[in-house]
Coordinates of C-alpha atoms and ligand atoms in Angstrom, one line a residue:
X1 CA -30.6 -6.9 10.9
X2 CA -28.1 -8.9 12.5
X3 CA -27.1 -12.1 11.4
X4 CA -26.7 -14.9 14.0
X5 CA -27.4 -18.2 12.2
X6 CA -29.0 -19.6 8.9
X7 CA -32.3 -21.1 8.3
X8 CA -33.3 -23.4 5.1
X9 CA -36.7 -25.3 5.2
X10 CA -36.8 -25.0 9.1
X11 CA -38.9 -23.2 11.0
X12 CA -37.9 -21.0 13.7
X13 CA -35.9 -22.3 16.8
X14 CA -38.7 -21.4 19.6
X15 CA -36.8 -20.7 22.9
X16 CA -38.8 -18.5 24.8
X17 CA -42.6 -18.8 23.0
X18 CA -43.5 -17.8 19.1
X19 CA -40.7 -16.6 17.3
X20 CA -39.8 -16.0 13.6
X21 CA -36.4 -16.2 11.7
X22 CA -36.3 -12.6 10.7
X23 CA -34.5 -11.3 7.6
X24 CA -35.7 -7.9 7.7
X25 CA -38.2 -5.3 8.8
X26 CA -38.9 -1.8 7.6
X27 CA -40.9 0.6 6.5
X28 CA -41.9 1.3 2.6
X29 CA -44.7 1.6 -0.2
X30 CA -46.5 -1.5 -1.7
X31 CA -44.6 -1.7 -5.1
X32 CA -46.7 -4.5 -6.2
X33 CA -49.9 -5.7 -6.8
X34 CA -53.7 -4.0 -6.1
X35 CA -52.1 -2.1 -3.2
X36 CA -49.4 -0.5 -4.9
X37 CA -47.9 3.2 -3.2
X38 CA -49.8 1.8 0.1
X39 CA -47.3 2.7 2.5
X40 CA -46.7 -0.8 4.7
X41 CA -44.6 -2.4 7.2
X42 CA -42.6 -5.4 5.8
X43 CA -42.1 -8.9 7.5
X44 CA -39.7 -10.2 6.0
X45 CA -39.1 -14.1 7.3
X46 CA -35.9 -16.3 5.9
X47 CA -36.2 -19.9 5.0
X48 CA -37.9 -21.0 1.6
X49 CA -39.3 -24.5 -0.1
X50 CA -38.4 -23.4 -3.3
X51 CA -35.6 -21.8 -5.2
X52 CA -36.1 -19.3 -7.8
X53 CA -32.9 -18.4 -10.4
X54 CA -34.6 -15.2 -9.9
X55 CA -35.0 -14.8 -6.2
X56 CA -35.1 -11.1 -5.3
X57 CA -34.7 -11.9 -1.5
X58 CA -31.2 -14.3 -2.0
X59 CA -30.8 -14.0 1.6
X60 CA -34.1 -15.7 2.4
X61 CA -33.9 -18.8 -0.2
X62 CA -30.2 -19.6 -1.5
X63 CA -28.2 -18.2 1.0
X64 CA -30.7 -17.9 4.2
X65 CA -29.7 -15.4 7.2
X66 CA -32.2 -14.2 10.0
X67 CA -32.2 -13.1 12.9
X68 CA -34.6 -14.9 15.5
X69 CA -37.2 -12.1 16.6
X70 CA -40.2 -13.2 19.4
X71 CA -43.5 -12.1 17.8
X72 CA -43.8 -9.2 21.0
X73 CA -40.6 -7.7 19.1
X74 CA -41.9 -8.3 15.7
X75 CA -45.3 -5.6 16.7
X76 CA -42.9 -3.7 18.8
X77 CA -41.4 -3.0 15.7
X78 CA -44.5 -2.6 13.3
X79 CA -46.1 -0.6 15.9
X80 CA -42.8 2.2 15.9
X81 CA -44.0 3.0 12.4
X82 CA -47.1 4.8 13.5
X83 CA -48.2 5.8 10.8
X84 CA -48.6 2.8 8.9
X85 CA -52.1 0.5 8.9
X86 CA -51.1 -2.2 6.3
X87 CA -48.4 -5.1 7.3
X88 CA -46.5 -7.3 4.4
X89 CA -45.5 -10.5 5.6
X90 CA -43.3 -11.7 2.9
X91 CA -40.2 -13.7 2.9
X92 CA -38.9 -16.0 1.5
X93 CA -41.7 -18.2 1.9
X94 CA -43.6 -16.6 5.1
X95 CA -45.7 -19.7 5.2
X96 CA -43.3 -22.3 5.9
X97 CA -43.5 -21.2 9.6
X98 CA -46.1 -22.2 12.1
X99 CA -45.5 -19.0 14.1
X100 CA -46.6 -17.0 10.9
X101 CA -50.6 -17.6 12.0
X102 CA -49.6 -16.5 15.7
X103 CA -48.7 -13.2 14.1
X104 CA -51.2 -12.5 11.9
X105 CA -53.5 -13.0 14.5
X106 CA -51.9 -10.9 16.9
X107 CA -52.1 -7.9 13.8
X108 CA -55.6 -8.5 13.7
X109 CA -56.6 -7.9 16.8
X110 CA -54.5 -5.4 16.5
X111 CA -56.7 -3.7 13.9
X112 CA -53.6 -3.9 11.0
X113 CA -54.7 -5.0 7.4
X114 CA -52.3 -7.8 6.3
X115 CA -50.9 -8.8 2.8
X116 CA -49.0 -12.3 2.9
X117 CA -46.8 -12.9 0.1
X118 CA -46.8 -16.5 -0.7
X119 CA -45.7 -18.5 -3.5
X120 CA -49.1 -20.6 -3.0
X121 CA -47.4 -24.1 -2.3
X122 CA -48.8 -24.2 1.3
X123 CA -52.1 -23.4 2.6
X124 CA -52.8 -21.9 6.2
X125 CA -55.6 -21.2 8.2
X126 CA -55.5 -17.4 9.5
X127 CA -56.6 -13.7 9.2
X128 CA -54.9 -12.5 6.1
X129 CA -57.0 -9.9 4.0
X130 CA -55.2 -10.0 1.2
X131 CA -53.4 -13.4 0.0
X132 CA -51.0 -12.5 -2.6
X133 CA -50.1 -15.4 -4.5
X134 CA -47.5 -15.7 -6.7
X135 CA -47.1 -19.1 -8.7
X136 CA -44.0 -20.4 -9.7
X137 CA -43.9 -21.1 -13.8
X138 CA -41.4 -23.4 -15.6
X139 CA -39.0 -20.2 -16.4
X140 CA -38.6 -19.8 -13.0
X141 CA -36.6 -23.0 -12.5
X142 CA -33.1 -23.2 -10.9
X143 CA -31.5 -25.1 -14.1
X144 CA -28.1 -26.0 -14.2
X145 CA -27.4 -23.0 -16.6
X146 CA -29.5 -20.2 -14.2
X147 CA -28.3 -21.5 -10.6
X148 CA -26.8 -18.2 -9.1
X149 CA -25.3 -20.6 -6.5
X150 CA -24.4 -24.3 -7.9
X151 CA -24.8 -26.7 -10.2
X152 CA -28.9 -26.9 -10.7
X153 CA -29.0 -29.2 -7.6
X154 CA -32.0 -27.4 -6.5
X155 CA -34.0 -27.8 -10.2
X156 CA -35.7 -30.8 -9.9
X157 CA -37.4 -30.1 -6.7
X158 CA -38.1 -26.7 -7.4
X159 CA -39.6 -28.4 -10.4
X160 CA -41.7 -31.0 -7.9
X161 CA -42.8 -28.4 -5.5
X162 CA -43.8 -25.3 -7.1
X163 CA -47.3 -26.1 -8.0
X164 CA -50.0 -27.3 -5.9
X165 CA -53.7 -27.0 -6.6
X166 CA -55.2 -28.2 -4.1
X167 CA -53.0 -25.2 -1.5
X168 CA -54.0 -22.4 -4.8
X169 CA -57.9 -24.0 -4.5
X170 CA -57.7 -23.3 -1.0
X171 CA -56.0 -20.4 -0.6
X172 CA -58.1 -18.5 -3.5
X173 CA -61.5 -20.0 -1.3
X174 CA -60.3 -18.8 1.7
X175 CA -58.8 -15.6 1.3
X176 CA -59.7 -12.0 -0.9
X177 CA -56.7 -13.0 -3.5
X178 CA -54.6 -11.8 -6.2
X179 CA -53.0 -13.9 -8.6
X180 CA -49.4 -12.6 -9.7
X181 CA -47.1 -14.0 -12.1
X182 CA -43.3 -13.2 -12.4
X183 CA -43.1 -12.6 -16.7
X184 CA -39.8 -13.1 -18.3
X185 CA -41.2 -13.1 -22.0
X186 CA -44.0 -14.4 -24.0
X187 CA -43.2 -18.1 -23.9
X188 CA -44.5 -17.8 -20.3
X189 CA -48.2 -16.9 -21.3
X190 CA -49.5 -20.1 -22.6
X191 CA -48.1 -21.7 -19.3
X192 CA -50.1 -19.3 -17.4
X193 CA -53.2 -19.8 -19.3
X194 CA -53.1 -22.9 -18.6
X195 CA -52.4 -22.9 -14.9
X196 CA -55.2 -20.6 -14.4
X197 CA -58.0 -22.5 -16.2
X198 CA -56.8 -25.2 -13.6
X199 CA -56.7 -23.0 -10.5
X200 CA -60.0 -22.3 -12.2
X201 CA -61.8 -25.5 -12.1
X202 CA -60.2 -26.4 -8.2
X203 CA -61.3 -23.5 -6.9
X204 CA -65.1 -22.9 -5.9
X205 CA -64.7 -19.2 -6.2
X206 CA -64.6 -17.0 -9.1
X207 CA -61.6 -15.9 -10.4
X208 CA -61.6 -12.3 -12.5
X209 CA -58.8 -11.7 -15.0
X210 CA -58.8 -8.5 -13.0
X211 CA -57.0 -10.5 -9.9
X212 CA -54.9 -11.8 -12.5
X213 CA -51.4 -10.1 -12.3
X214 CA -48.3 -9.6 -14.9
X215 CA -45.4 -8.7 -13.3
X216 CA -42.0 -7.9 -15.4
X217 CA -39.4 -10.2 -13.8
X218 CA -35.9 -7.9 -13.0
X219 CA -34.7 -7.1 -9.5
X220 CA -33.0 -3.5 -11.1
X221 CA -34.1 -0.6 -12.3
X222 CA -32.5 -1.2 -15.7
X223 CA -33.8 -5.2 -15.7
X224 CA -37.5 -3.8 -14.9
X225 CA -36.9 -1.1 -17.6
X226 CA -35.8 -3.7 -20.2
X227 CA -39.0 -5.8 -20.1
X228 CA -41.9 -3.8 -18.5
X229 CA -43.5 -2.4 -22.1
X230 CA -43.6 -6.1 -23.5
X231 CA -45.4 -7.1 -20.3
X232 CA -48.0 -4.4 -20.3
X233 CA -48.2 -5.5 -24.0
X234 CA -48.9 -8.8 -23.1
X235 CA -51.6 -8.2 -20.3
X236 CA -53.7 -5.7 -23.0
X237 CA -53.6 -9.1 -25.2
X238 CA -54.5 -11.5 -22.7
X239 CA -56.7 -8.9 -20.5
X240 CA -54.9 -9.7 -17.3
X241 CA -53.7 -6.5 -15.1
X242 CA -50.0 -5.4 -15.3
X243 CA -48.6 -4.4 -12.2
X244 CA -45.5 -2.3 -11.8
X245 CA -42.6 -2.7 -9.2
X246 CA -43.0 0.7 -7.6
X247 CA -39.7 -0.1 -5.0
X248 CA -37.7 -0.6 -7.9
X249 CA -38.2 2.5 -10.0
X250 CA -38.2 4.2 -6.8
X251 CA -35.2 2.4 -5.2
X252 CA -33.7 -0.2 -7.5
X253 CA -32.7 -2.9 -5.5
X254 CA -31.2 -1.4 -2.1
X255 CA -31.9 -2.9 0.7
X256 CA -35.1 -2.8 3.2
X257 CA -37.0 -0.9 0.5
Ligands
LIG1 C1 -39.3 -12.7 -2.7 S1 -40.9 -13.3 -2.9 C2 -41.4 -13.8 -1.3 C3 -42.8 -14.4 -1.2 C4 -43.0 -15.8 -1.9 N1 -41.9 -16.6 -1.6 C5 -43.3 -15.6 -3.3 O1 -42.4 -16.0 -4.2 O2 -44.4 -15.2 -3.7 C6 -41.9 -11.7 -3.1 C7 -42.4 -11.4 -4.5 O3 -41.3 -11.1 -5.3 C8 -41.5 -11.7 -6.6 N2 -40.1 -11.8 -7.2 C9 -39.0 -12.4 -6.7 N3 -38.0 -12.3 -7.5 C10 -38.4 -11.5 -8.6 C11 -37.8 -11.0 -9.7 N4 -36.5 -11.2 -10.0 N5 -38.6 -10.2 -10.5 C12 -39.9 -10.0 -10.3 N6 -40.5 -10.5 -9.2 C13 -39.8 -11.2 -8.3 C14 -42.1 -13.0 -6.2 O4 -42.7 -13.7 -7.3 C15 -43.1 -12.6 -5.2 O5 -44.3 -12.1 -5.8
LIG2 N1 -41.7 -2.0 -1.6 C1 -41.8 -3.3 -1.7 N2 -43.0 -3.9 -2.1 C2 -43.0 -5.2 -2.1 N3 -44.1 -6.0 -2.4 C3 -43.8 -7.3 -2.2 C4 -42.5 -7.4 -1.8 C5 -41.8 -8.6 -1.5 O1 -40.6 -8.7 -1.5 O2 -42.6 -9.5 -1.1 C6 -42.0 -6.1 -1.8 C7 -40.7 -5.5 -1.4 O3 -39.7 -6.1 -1.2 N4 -40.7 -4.1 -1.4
LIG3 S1 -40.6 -18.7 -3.9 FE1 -40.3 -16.5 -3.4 S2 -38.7 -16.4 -1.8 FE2 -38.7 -18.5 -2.6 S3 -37.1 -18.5 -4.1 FE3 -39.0 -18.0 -5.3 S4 -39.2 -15.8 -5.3 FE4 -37.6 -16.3 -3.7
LIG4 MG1 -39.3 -7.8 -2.9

């Protein structure tokens, strides 16, 4: 993808009609969540409201770079993998941009099955079949000690804007959800109990532990291999569901995989 500008918290410049800033776009297998090994186009936009030490997608949150794609070039490209039925729109945070509903209602009347990625700060109003929300715990804060780019400048609103119960309320109401939480130990559990009881008591809908997701934080294969066992430990304690990262024992962390 080339690179011809950055983006941050902004949304994408809109020249001629709905366009996205466009990290990347390819062709892979789900390697997290319900719909793992589905093979999937990925949507991947630039631009994010938080900042995760962590970030697996550095190029869409501390360092931003896109490409500016219209939304007809976005399904050109989904469409020239054939084979594929289910879309990813990830990012970054996919639902920073307006033009994010545009497209998932042009791959719904297009017949696709969508998965949005989101780190559940912002609600949106559009066709998504899947919303995959990941919540942002304490350990995932940008502190001055963790900041793969400064100084913690970014901690305290990280800190400020990574939870928001009334956009989880709404996004669990509106949408067929899964809840799944990055795990970098044990000390994260409690944190996670008790963010759920509170998603819990927002949210009109039932939530089964079963859409309740551990997920071993590590963006390599050897990172993954270090902490997966204590995490699959940890969700036959707590009876949540452990979810592997399929791209990275597959791929470890190149690119557009
Ligand atoms: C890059 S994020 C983009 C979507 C959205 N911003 C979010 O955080 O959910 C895609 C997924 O990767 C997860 N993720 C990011 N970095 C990770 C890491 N180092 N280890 C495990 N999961 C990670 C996120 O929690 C999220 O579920
Ligand atoms: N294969 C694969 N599966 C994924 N599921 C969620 C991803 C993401 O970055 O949002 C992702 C990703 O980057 N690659
Ligand atoms: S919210 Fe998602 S894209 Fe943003 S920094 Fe965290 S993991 Fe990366
Ligand atoms: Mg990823």
């Amino acid at each position: 993808m080339p690179v011809s500008s950055t983006a941050d918290d902004q949304t994408a410049d809109d020249v001629d009609g709905a366009a996205l800033p466009i990290n990347e776009l390819f062709y892979s297998l789900q390697g997290e969540g319900k719909l793992t090994g589905t093979p999937s186009v990925f949507v991947r936009t630039s631009g994010c409201n938080l900042r995760c030490w962590f970030c697996d997608s550095y190029h869409t949150s501390w360092e931003p770079t896109h490409g500016t794609m219209s939304i007809n070039d976005i399904i050109e490209g989904i469409q020239s993998h054939g084979d594929a039925d289910h879309v990813v729109l990830t990012g970054g945070e996919p639902l920073i941009h307006d033009e994010a509903v545009t497209l998932l209602e042009r791959l719904d009347d297009l017949g696709y099955h969508t998965t949005v990625e989101t780190n559940g700060t912002i609600h949106r109003d559009a066709p998504i079949d899947l919303a995959s929300i990941s919540p942002k715990l304490a350990s995932s804060t940008p502190t001055a000690e963790k900041d793969p780019k400064g100084d913690g400048e970014w901690a305290d609103r990280h800190k400020d804007r990574r939870i928001d119960f009334d956009a989880l309320g709404a996004l669990v109401d509106d949408y067929d959800t899964q809840l799944k939480f990055v795990v970098t130990g044990p000390d994260d559990l409690p944190e996670i109990e008790s963010l759920l009881a509170d998603i819990r008591s927002t949210a009109a809908s039932r939530i089964p532990d079963s859409d309740v997701l551990l997920m071993p934080e590590g963006t390599t294969r050897d990172e993954v291999d270090a902490r997966r066992n204590e995490v699959a430990d940890l969700a036959m304690e707590y009876g949540y569901r452990y979810t592997p990262r399929l791209h990275v024992d597959l791929w470890n962390d190149a690119p557009e995989t």
